[in-house]
Every structure is written in C-alpha cells, then in structure tokens.
CSV table of C-alpha atoms in Angstrom, one decimal:
chain,number,residue,atom,x,y,z
A,1,MET,CA,0.0,0.1,-0.2
A,2,GLN,CA,2.7,2.6,0.8
A,3,ARG,CA,4.5,1.9,-2.5
A,4,LEU,CA,1.1,2.3,-4.4
A,5,LEU,CA,0.3,5.7,-2.6
A,6,PHE,CA,3.8,7.0,-2.2
A,7,PRO,CA,6.1,5.5,-5.0
A,8,PRO,CA,9.6,6.8,-4.9
A,9,LEU,CA,10.7,9.9,-7.0
A,10,LYS,CA,13.1,7.8,-9.1
A,11,ALA,CA,10.2,5.4,-10.1
A,12,LEU,CA,8.0,8.3,-11.0
A,13,VAL,CA,10.6,10.1,-13.0
A,14,GLY,CA,11.5,6.8,-14.6
A,15,SER,CA,8.3,5.7,-15.8
A,16,PRO,CA,7.6,5.5,-19.7
A,17,CYS,CA,4.8,8.0,-19.7
A,18,LEU,CA,6.9,10.4,-17.3
A,19,ARG,CA,10.3,10.3,-19.0
A,20,LEU,CA,12.1,13.5,-18.0
A,21,LEU,CA,14.4,14.8,-20.7
A,22,VAL,CA,16.8,17.7,-19.7
A,23,PRO,CA,18.6,19.6,-22.6
A,24,ARG,CA,21.5,17.6,-24.0
A,25,ALA,CA,23.4,20.7,-24.2
A,26,ALA,CA,22.7,24.4,-23.9
A,27,PRO,CA,25.5,27.1,-23.9
A,28,ARG,CA,26.0,28.9,-20.6
A,29,THR,CA,26.0,32.5,-20.3
A,30,GLN,CA,27.8,34.4,-17.7
A,31,CYS,CA,24.9,33.9,-15.3
A,32,GLY,CA,23.7,30.7,-16.7
A,33,TRP,CA,20.9,29.1,-15.2
A,34,SER,CA,21.3,30.0,-11.7
A,35,CYS,CA,20.0,33.5,-12.8
A,36,GLY,CA,16.7,32.0,-14.0
A,37,ILE,CA,17.3,32.9,-17.7
A,38,ARG,CA,15.5,30.6,-20.2
A,39,HIS,CA,17.4,29.5,-23.2
A,40,SER,CA,15.7,28.8,-26.6
A,41,LEU,CA,16.0,25.0,-27.4
A,42,ARG,CA,15.9,23.2,-30.6
A,43,PRO,CA,12.5,21.3,-30.8
A,44,GLY,CA,12.6,17.8,-29.4
A,45,GLN,CA,14.9,18.6,-26.5
A,46,TYR,CA,11.8,18.4,-24.0
A,47,SER,CA,9.2,15.7,-23.7
A,48,THR,CA,6.1,15.2,-21.6
A,49,ILE,CA,7.5,17.4,-18.7
A,50,SER,CA,5.6,20.6,-17.1
A,51,GLU,CA,9.0,22.3,-16.3
A,52,VAL,CA,12.7,22.0,-15.5
A,53,THR,CA,14.5,24.7,-13.3
A,54,LEU,CA,17.8,25.1,-11.6
A,55,GLN,CA,18.1,27.5,-8.8
A,56,SER,CA,21.3,28.6,-6.9
A,57,GLY,CA,23.1,25.3,-8.0
A,58,ARG,CA,20.2,23.0,-6.9
A,59,GLY,CA,17.7,21.3,-9.3
A,60,THR,CA,14.1,21.6,-8.5
A,61,VAL,CA,12.1,19.4,-10.5
A,62,SER,CA,8.5,19.5,-11.1
A,63,LEU,CA,7.0,16.3,-11.7
A,64,PRO,CA,4.8,15.5,-14.8
A,65,SER,CA,1.2,16.8,-13.7
A,66,LYS,CA,-0.3,13.3,-14.9
A,67,ALA,CA,1.8,11.3,-12.7
A,68,ALA,CA,1.3,13.5,-9.6
A,69,GLU,CA,-2.5,13.6,-10.2
A,70,ARG,CA,-2.8,9.9,-10.1
A,71,VAL,CA,-0.9,9.5,-6.9
A,72,VAL,CA,-3.0,12.4,-5.1
A,73,GLY,CA,-6.3,10.9,-6.5
A,74,ARG,CA,-5.5,7.5,-5.1
A,75,TRP,CA,-4.5,9.2,-1.8
A,76,LEU,CA,-7.8,11.2,-1.6
A,77,LEU,CA,-9.7,7.9,-2.5
A,78,VAL,CA,-8.4,6.2,0.6
A,79,CYS,CA,-8.8,9.3,2.6
A,80,SER,CA,-12.7,9.3,1.4
A,81,GLY,CA,-12.6,5.5,2.6
A,82,THR,CA,-11.5,6.2,6.0
A,83,VAL,CA,-14.0,8.9,6.4
A,84,ALA,CA,-16.7,6.5,5.2
A,85,GLY,CA,-15.6,4.2,7.8
A,86,ALA,CA,-15.8,6.9,10.6
A,87,VAL,CA,-19.3,7.8,9.6
A,88,ILE,CA,-20.4,4.1,9.6
A,89,LEU,CA,-18.7,3.5,13.1
A,90,GLY,CA,-20.3,6.7,14.5
A,91,GLY,CA,-23.6,5.6,13.3
A,92,VAL,CA,-23.1,2.3,15.3
A,93,THR,CA,-21.8,4.0,18.3
A,94,ARG,CA,-25.0,6.0,18.1
A,95,LEU,CA,-27.5,3.0,17.8
A,96,THR,CA,-25.7,1.1,20.6
A,97,GLU,CA,-26.0,4.3,22.7
A,98,SER,CA,-22.3,4.2,23.3
A,99,GLY,CA,-21.4,7.8,22.5
A,100,LEU,CA,-21.4,9.3,26.0
A,101,SER,CA,-19.4,6.6,27.7
A,102,MET,CA,-16.2,8.7,27.5
A,103,VAL,CA,-16.9,11.8,29.6
A,104,ASP,CA,-13.6,13.6,28.8
A,105,TRP,CA,-11.5,14.3,25.7
A,106,HIS,CA,-7.8,14.3,25.3
A,107,LEU,CA,-5.9,14.1,22.1
A,108,ILE,CA,-3.1,12.2,23.5
A,109,LYS,CA,-4.0,10.9,26.8
A,110,GLU,CA,-7.1,8.9,26.0
A,111,MET,CA,-5.2,6.8,23.4
A,112,LYS,CA,-4.2,4.4,26.0
A,113,PRO,CA,-7.2,2.6,27.2
A,114,PRO,CA,-7.6,1.2,31.0
A,115,THR,CA,-5.8,-1.8,31.5
A,116,SER,CA,-6.2,-2.9,35.1
A,117,GLN,CA,-9.2,-3.4,37.2
A,118,GLU,CA,-8.5,-0.2,39.1
A,119,GLU,CA,-8.2,1.8,35.9
A,120,TRP,CA,-11.6,0.5,34.8
A,121,GLU,CA,-13.3,1.1,38.1
A,122,THR,CA,-12.1,4.9,37.9
A,123,GLU,CA,-13.2,5.0,34.4
A,124,PHE,CA,-16.6,3.7,35.6
A,125,GLN,CA,-17.0,5.9,38.6
A,126,LYS,CA,-16.6,9.0,36.1
A,127,TYR,CA,-19.4,7.7,34.0
A,128,GLN,CA,-21.5,7.2,36.9
A,129,GLN,CA,-21.5,11.1,37.9
A,130,PHE,CA,-23.4,12.1,34.6
A,131,PRO,CA,-27.1,12.0,33.5
A,132,GLU,CA,-27.1,9.0,31.2
A,133,PHE,CA,-26.1,6.6,34.1
A,134,LYS,CA,-28.3,8.0,36.6
A,135,ILE,CA,-31.4,8.1,34.6
A,136,LEU,CA,-31.0,5.3,31.9
A,137,ASN,CA,-28.3,3.0,33.0
A,138,HIS,CA,-28.2,2.9,36.5
A,139,ASP,CA,-28.1,-0.9,37.0
A,140,MET,CA,-25.4,-1.1,34.3
A,141,THR,CA,-22.7,-3.5,35.2
A,142,LEU,CA,-19.0,-3.0,34.5
A,143,ALA,CA,-18.7,-5.6,31.8
A,144,GLU,CA,-21.7,-3.8,30.2
A,145,PHE,CA,-19.8,-0.5,30.5
A,146,LYS,CA,-16.8,-1.8,28.8
A,147,PHE,CA,-18.5,-2.7,25.8
A,148,ILE,CA,-20.0,0.8,25.3
A,149,TRP,CA,-16.6,2.5,26.3
A,150,TYR,CA,-14.8,0.4,23.6
A,151,MET,CA,-17.4,1.2,21.0
A,152,GLU,CA,-16.7,5.0,21.7
A,153,TYR,CA,-13.0,4.4,22.1
A,154,SER,CA,-13.0,3.0,18.6
A,155,HIS,CA,-14.7,5.6,17.1
A,156,ARG,CA,-12.3,8.3,18.5
A,157,MET,CA,-9.3,6.5,17.5
A,158,TRP,CA,-10.6,5.9,14.0
A,159,GLY,CA,-11.0,9.7,13.9
A,160,ARG,CA,-7.4,10.1,14.9
A,161,LEU,CA,-6.6,7.6,11.9
A,162,VAL,CA,-8.4,9.8,9.5
A,163,GLY,CA,-6.6,12.7,10.6
A,164,LEU,CA,-3.2,11.0,10.1
A,165,ALA,CA,-4.4,9.9,6.8
A,166,TYR,CA,-4.8,13.2,5.6
A,167,ILE,CA,-2.2,15.3,7.1
A,168,LEU,CA,1.0,13.3,6.9
A,169,PRO,CA,0.7,12.4,3.2
A,170,ALA,CA,-0.5,16.2,2.5
A,171,ALA,CA,2.8,17.2,3.9
A,172,TYR,CA,4.7,14.9,2.0
A,173,PHE,CA,3.2,15.7,-1.3
A,174,TRP,CA,3.4,19.4,-0.6
A,175,ARG,CA,7.2,19.0,0.3
A,176,LYS,CA,7.9,16.9,-2.8
A,177,GLY,CA,5.9,19.4,-5.1
A,178,TRP,CA,3.3,17.2,-6.2
A,179,LEU,CA,0.5,19.4,-5.6
A,180,SER,CA,-0.5,22.3,-8.0
A,181,ARG,CA,-1.4,25.7,-6.7
A,182,GLY,CA,-5.1,24.9,-7.1
A,183,MET,CA,-4.7,21.5,-5.2
A,184,LYS,CA,-2.7,23.0,-2.4
A,185,GLY,CA,-5.8,25.1,-1.2
A,186,ARG,CA,-8.0,22.2,-1.6
A,187,VAL,CA,-5.9,20.0,0.6
A,188,LEU,CA,-5.3,22.6,3.2
A,189,ALA,CA,-9.3,23.0,3.2
A,190,LEU,CA,-9.7,19.3,3.8
A,191,CYS,CA,-7.0,19.0,6.4
A,192,GLY,CA,-8.5,22.2,8.3
A,193,LEU,CA,-11.9,20.3,8.0
A,194,VAL,CA,-10.7,17.2,9.5
A,195,CYS,CA,-9.4,19.1,12.6
A,196,PHE,CA,-12.6,21.0,12.8
A,197,GLN,CA,-14.5,17.7,12.7
A,198,GLY,CA,-12.8,16.3,15.8
A,199,LEU,CA,-13.6,19.4,17.7
A,200,LEU,CA,-17.0,19.4,16.7
A,201,GLY,CA,-17.4,15.7,17.8
A,202,TRP,CA,-16.5,16.6,21.3
A,203,TYR,CA,-18.8,19.7,21.3
A,204,MET,CA,-21.5,17.4,20.4
A,205,VAL,CA,-20.7,14.9,23.2
A,206,LYS,CA,-20.7,17.7,25.6
A,207,SER,CA,-24.3,18.3,25.1
A,208,GLY,CA,-25.3,15.0,26.3
A,209,LEU,CA,-23.4,15.3,29.5
A,210,GLU,CA,-25.1,18.2,30.7
A,211,GLU,CA,-27.4,18.1,33.6
A,212,LYS,CA,-30.9,19.1,32.5
A,213,PRO,CA,-33.3,19.3,35.7
A,214,ASP,CA,-36.3,20.6,33.8
A,215,SER,CA,-36.2,17.8,31.1
A,216,HIS,CA,-37.8,14.1,31.9
A,217,ASP,CA,-36.3,12.8,28.5
A,218,ILE,CA,-33.7,10.2,28.5
A,219,PRO,CA,-29.9,11.9,27.9
A,220,ARG,CA,-29.0,12.2,24.3
A,221,VAL,CA,-26.9,14.5,22.5
A,222,SER,CA,-28.4,17.5,20.9
A,223,GLN,CA,-29.8,16.7,17.6
A,224,TYR,CA,-28.4,19.9,16.1
A,225,ARG,CA,-25.0,19.2,16.9
A,226,LEU,CA,-25.4,15.8,15.9
A,227,ALA,CA,-26.5,16.8,12.5
A,228,ALA,CA,-23.5,19.4,12.5
A,229,HIS,CA,-21.2,16.6,13.0
A,230,LEU,CA,-22.5,14.3,10.4
A,231,GLY,CA,-22.8,17.2,7.8
A,232,SER,CA,-19.3,18.2,8.2
A,233,ALA,CA,-18.3,14.6,7.8
A,234,LEU,CA,-20.5,14.2,4.6
A,235,VAL,CA,-18.7,17.5,3.4
A,236,LEU,CA,-15.4,16.1,3.8
A,237,TYR,CA,-16.2,12.9,2.4
A,238,CYS,CA,-18.0,14.4,-0.6
A,239,ALA,CA,-15.1,16.9,-1.3
A,240,SER,CA,-12.5,14.2,-1.0
A,241,LEU,CA,-14.1,11.7,-3.3
A,242,TRP,CA,-15.0,14.3,-6.0
A,243,THR,CA,-11.6,15.6,-6.0
A,244,SER,CA,-10.2,12.0,-6.5
A,245,LEU,CA,-12.6,11.2,-9.2
A,246,SER,CA,-11.8,14.4,-11.0
A,247,LEU,CA,-8.2,13.5,-10.8
A,248,LEU,CA,-8.5,9.5,-11.7
A,249,LEU,CA,-11.3,9.3,-14.0
A,250,PRO,CA,-10.5,10.7,-17.6
A,251,GLN,CA,-13.1,13.2,-18.9
A,252,HIS,CA,-15.5,12.3,-21.6
A,253,LYS,CA,-15.8,14.6,-24.6
A,254,LEU,CA,-19.6,14.8,-24.8
A,255,PRO,CA,-21.5,17.0,-27.3
A,256,GLU,CA,-22.9,19.9,-25.3
A,257,THR,CA,-26.4,19.5,-26.2
A,258,ARG,CA,-29.5,20.8,-24.4
A,259,GLN,CA,-30.3,17.1,-23.3
A,260,LEU,CA,-26.9,16.9,-21.8
A,261,LEU,CA,-27.2,20.1,-20.0
A,262,TRP,CA,-30.7,18.9,-18.4
A,263,LEU,CA,-29.2,15.8,-17.6
A,264,ARG,CA,-26.2,17.4,-15.9
A,265,ARG,CA,-28.2,19.6,-13.8
A,266,CYS,CA,-30.8,16.8,-12.9
A,267,ALA,CA,-27.6,14.8,-11.7
A,268,HIS,CA,-26.5,17.9,-9.4
A,269,GLY,CA,-29.9,18.1,-8.1
A,270,THR,CA,-30.4,14.4,-7.3
A,271,ALA,CA,-27.0,14.5,-5.5
A,272,GLY,CA,-28.2,17.3,-3.4
A,273,LEU,CA,-31.4,15.6,-2.5
A,274,VAL,CA,-29.5,12.5,-1.4
A,275,PHE,CA,-27.2,14.6,0.7
A,276,LEU,CA,-29.9,16.4,2.3
A,277,THR,CA,-32.0,13.1,2.8
A,278,ALA,CA,-28.7,11.7,4.7
A,279,LEU,CA,-28.4,14.6,6.8
A,280,SER,CA,-32.0,14.6,7.8
A,281,GLY,CA,-31.3,11.0,9.2
A,282,ALA,CA,-29.2,12.8,11.8
A,283,PHE,CA,-32.3,14.3,13.3
A,284,VAL,CA,-34.1,10.9,13.1
A,285,ALA,CA,-31.2,9.2,15.0
A,286,GLY,CA,-31.0,12.3,17.6
A,287,LEU,CA,-34.7,12.3,18.5
A,288,ASP,CA,-35.1,8.4,18.3
A,289,ALA,CA,-37.6,9.3,15.5
A,290,GLY,CA,-37.6,5.9,13.9
A,291,LEU,CA,-39.4,4.6,16.8
A,292,VAL,CA,-42.7,6.7,16.7
A,293,TYR,CA,-44.5,5.4,13.7
A,294,ASN,CA,-43.4,2.0,12.8
A,295,SER,CA,-45.6,1.5,9.7
A,296,PHE,CA,-45.5,2.1,6.2
A,297,PRO,CA,-46.7,3.8,3.7
A,298,LYS,CA,-49.3,5.4,6.3
A,299,MET,CA,-48.0,6.9,9.6
A,300,GLY,CA,-50.5,4.9,11.9
A,301,GLU,CA,-54.0,5.0,10.6
A,302,SER,CA,-53.4,8.4,8.5
A,303,TRP,CA,-51.2,9.6,5.6
A,304,VAL,CA,-50.6,12.8,7.7
A,305,PRO,CA,-50.4,12.4,11.3
A,306,GLU,CA,-52.2,14.7,13.5
A,307,ASP,CA,-49.2,15.7,15.7
A,308,LEU,CA,-47.2,16.9,13.1
A,309,PHE,CA,-47.4,20.7,14.4
A,310,THR,CA,-47.5,20.1,18.2
A,311,PHE,CA,-44.6,22.5,18.9
A,312,SER,CA,-44.8,26.3,19.0
A,313,PRO,CA,-43.6,28.2,16.7
A,314,VAL,CA,-44.3,26.1,13.8
A,315,LEU,CA,-40.6,25.9,12.6
A,316,LYS,CA,-39.6,24.2,15.7
A,317,ASN,CA,-41.5,21.0,14.6
A,318,VAL,CA,-39.1,20.5,11.8
A,319,PHE,CA,-36.3,20.0,13.8
A,320,GLU,CA,-37.5,19.0,17.6
A,321,ASN,CA,-40.9,17.1,16.7
A,322,PRO,CA,-39.9,13.4,16.3
A,323,THR,CA,-43.2,12.9,14.2
A,324,MET,CA,-42.5,15.7,11.9
A,325,VAL,CA,-38.7,14.5,11.6
A,326,GLN,CA,-39.7,11.2,10.5
A,327,PHE,CA,-42.4,12.6,8.1
A,328,ASP,CA,-39.8,15.0,6.5
A,329,HIS,CA,-37.4,11.8,6.1
A,330,ARG,CA,-39.8,9.9,4.4
A,331,ILE,CA,-40.9,12.6,2.2
A,332,LEU,CA,-37.0,13.4,1.4
A,333,GLY,CA,-36.3,9.6,0.8
A,334,ILE,CA,-39.4,9.2,-1.7
A,335,THR,CA,-38.4,12.5,-3.6
A,336,SER,CA,-35.0,11.2,-3.8
A,337,VAL,CA,-35.7,8.0,-5.4
A,338,THR,CA,-38.3,9.7,-7.7
A,339,ALA,CA,-35.3,12.0,-8.8
A,340,VAL,CA,-33.1,9.0,-9.3
A,341,THR,CA,-35.5,7.4,-11.4
A,342,VAL,CA,-36.1,10.2,-13.7
A,343,LEU,CA,-32.3,10.9,-13.8
A,344,TYR,CA,-32.2,7.3,-15.1
A,345,PHE,CA,-34.7,7.7,-17.8
A,346,LEU,CA,-33.1,11.0,-19.0
A,347,SER,CA,-29.8,9.3,-19.4
A,348,ARG,CA,-31.4,6.4,-21.4
A,349,ARG,CA,-32.3,9.1,-24.1
A,350,ILE,CA,-28.9,10.2,-24.6
A,351,SER,CA,-26.0,8.5,-26.2
A,352,LEU,CA,-23.5,8.0,-23.4
A,353,PRO,CA,-20.3,6.1,-22.8
A,354,ARG,CA,-20.6,2.8,-21.2
A,355,ARG,CA,-19.1,3.8,-17.9
A,356,THR,CA,-21.7,6.6,-17.6
A,357,LYS,CA,-24.5,4.4,-18.2
A,358,MET,CA,-23.2,2.0,-15.6
A,359,ALA,CA,-23.1,4.8,-12.9
A,360,ALA,CA,-26.7,5.8,-13.8
A,361,ALA,CA,-28.0,1.9,-13.6
A,362,THR,CA,-25.8,1.6,-10.5
A,363,LEU,CA,-27.6,4.5,-8.8
A,364,LEU,CA,-30.8,3.4,-9.7
A,365,ALA,CA,-30.4,0.0,-8.2
A,366,LEU,CA,-28.9,1.6,-5.0
A,367,ALA,CA,-31.8,4.0,-4.7
A,368,TYR,CA,-34.4,1.3,-4.7
A,369,THR,CA,-32.2,-1.0,-2.3
A,370,GLN,CA,-31.8,1.9,0.1
A,371,VAL,CA,-35.6,2.6,0.2
A,372,GLY,CA,-36.1,-1.0,1.0
A,373,LEU,CA,-33.7,-1.2,3.7
A,374,GLY,CA,-35.3,2.2,5.2
A,375,ILE,CA,-38.8,0.5,5.1
A,376,SER,CA,-37.5,-2.6,6.7
A,377,THR,CA,-35.7,-0.8,9.5
A,378,LEU,CA,-38.7,1.2,10.3
A,379,LEU,CA,-41.2,-1.8,10.3
A,380,MET,CA,-38.6,-3.9,12.6
A,381,TYR,CA,-38.3,-1.2,15.1
A,382,VAL,CA,-34.8,-0.1,14.0
A,383,PRO,CA,-32.7,-3.3,14.9
A,384,THR,CA,-28.9,-2.3,15.1
A,385,PRO,CA,-27.6,-4.2,12.0
A,386,LEU,CA,-30.4,-3.2,9.6
A,387,ALA,CA,-30.3,0.5,10.8
A,388,ALA,CA,-26.4,0.4,10.4
A,389,THR,CA,-26.9,-1.1,6.9
A,390,HIS,CA,-29.3,1.7,6.1
A,391,GLN,CA,-27.0,4.3,7.2
A,392,SER,CA,-24.2,2.8,5.1
A,393,GLY,CA,-26.6,2.6,2.2
A,394,SER,CA,-26.8,6.4,2.3
A,395,LEU,CA,-22.9,6.8,1.7
A,396,ALA,CA,-23.0,4.2,-1.1
A,397,LEU,CA,-25.7,6.2,-2.8
A,398,LEU,CA,-24.2,9.5,-2.3
A,399,SER,CA,-20.9,8.3,-3.7
A,400,VAL,CA,-22.4,6.8,-6.9
A,401,ALA,CA,-24.4,10.1,-7.3
A,402,LEU,CA,-20.8,11.9,-7.2
A,403,TRP,CA,-19.5,9.2,-9.7
A,404,LEU,CA,-22.3,10.1,-12.2
A,405,MET,CA,-21.7,13.8,-11.7
A,406,SER,CA,-17.9,13.4,-12.3
A,407,GLU,CA,-18.9,11.4,-15.6
A,408,LEU,CA,-21.1,14.0,-16.8
A,409,ARG,CA,-18.6,17.2,-16.0
A,410,ARG,CA,-17.8,19.5,-18.6
A,411,VAL,CA,-14.6,19.3,-20.5
A,412,PRO,CA,-12.7,22.7,-20.0
A,413,LYS,CA,-11.9,24.3,-23.1
C-alpha cells in the first residue's frame, strides 16, 4: 500500500509516460541557469514534462502533472474511504447508545485505554456521575460499561487515523512539489475540515453530558450538534471523493447539447437531494424518531399524522418534533428515489459512454435498495444491524451520485 500511494521519485520520473528529458546541451551565459534565464532550445529537447528549473545550483524538479494527479487521486480515494468508515462506525456508536461513555477528551492521553481493574473502576465511576448513568443505565455492570466504552473509543481512535491519513501524506506531497497551486488550497481546506470535525465531535458529546433538571427525557446529544457533526463529515467525504474522481477518471468529450445540459443539472440536483436526505437522518437518530410510527406507507392510521405541528412556533416542529422529523425523512427519501428514477430515464435518451450508463444504472439500483432497507428498518423497530446497513447505504448512494456527476462534468476548453 505504501509503494502504491507514495512511489519513490525515481520510479515516477523513470516511468515510460513520465520520462524526464533535460536539455542535452545548452550554452551557458555568464549568469547561466542560476539567474533563472531561459534559453531557447531546439524542438525535441523536452518531452512530456511540466518544467525543469535549476535555482542557486540546486535542481528543483517539477514532476509531470499526470503522474502527480494519479498519486494524489489515489491518496484522496483512500482518505474518503477512511471518512466513510468513521461515519459508519459513528452510526453504530449512536445506535448502541455508546457515545456518552467517555466523559472527557484528551488528544494524546486517551489513546491508552484502561488496562487494570483499578483503572476500569475509576473510568466507570466517572461515567456514573453523569445523567445517562443516573437516568438510563443505573443498573449497568462494569462488563456492560466496557462494551459501550470500547465502542466510543474505537470511533475516536478511528477519527485520529483519519486525521493522520490526511495530514501526513499532505505534508509529504507538498514537500515533494506534487500539488498544483489549486490543489494546495483544496488540501489545506480538507485538512482543516478534519481538525474541525474532531472538535465538533467533542462539542456534540458535551451536549449529552449536561444536567437538565427541567427535562424528563432520556439523556442524548443535541440533534443540532449531531447533524452538524454528520454534515461536516459528509462534506469532507464528498469533497475528497469528488476531487479523487476528478483526478483519476478521464473526462468524456460529450457534445454539449440541451439534453446533456438538463441531464447534468438533474444529476446535481439529485446528488443534493441524496445529501439532504442523509443529513435529515441525523435528526431522526438524534430524536429516536424511527421509533415513533413503525408502519408504512401510512403513519399509524393516517397519511398525515395529527401531531405534526404540536410545537410552537411552527418551525420548531421541523427540527424537534419526532413525528415531523420522521415525516420529513420519508418525504425526502421518496423524493430522492423519484429524482433518481427520472435521472435514469433521462440518461437512456442520450448517447452516453458505457461507464456513464453503468453509473446511472448503479444509482437506480442502490436507490431502490436503500428505500427497501429504510422501510425494513422502520417496520422492524430499528434493529442495530439493519439500521447500520441503512446508514451505510446512504453513503453508497451518495458516492455513486458523485461518480455520475464526475462522468458528466464539462470538459474545460
């Protein structure tokens, strides 16, 4: 894996498609190359390279852009995979109600888990001081506590792995000069978002550790902070995957017709709907709204339940009323699968490359699979394995939507 992602400079320069040819002979002036003077060369003295300069007696080699793009693209593809893993593991942590088991946060100190019985007892005593134990888990044993603690610990450690997967290779590529000016800005933004994501995760956990004397509800993290945490993770995932696909997949030279323009806009809109549906799932999870109406297609005995607007002001229902939150998630899911279906049939009316057609067909199949998973999760009262599969399906659907958008992107002139 290391050789695949970070091939040595000699191997890159020596590859057939990236052969670096320096001038065979060029007359030196009094200043020579060290002064940065460009000399006119005969045709054929350079081949498939971006630039060769010598400054202050030392050679600074700028690698061929295509080789650097492939390496950076593969790196970002792996990074997006680690983010997907973090999202899935975070969903399982939430489903097993493990997220509040670690009641403090230390970047380095908490990397070492408790090893002795005394250390475990100390950790358990800290957990017992907070609302989740007092209200929900007051009869929990130490063995049960170890399970939820290790779930949260795994999620946090995976988050640190994600940070290292971004930051260390980014520094390496930057030092080697394999990042273009535009790519440097993207990489900086991605690394900054990774750090922000970690801080946002602890900010979310803190909301579930606060004492709320006026509340009789079970302790849980704020659904707003949960949605922000998931939303930033999805943005990080989409940005990494989109950049990776843009670097790795060759662009198709499609004729710019009105039908293609509509198809491209439809693909963008569909991807936005899939993203919004996945984000609304954070409010469903945060409020346990999946346990309110466990029937489909109706909600109970009616299509539109009577308790949609029980909170005041009305806008509060959208984010805090479990019935409205589940209703919105259903509507968004149905709208998304409808948009995917329309997108698929639009793609059938246009002559597209085989790979693009495959992306459209895969998106359609995943959309209906995701609907089936969602309905099954609801009817079976949200079992953890099925709910985790449903959450993972949203990432898969979003990934294929980005793949199709990448296939349809406009070729720069």
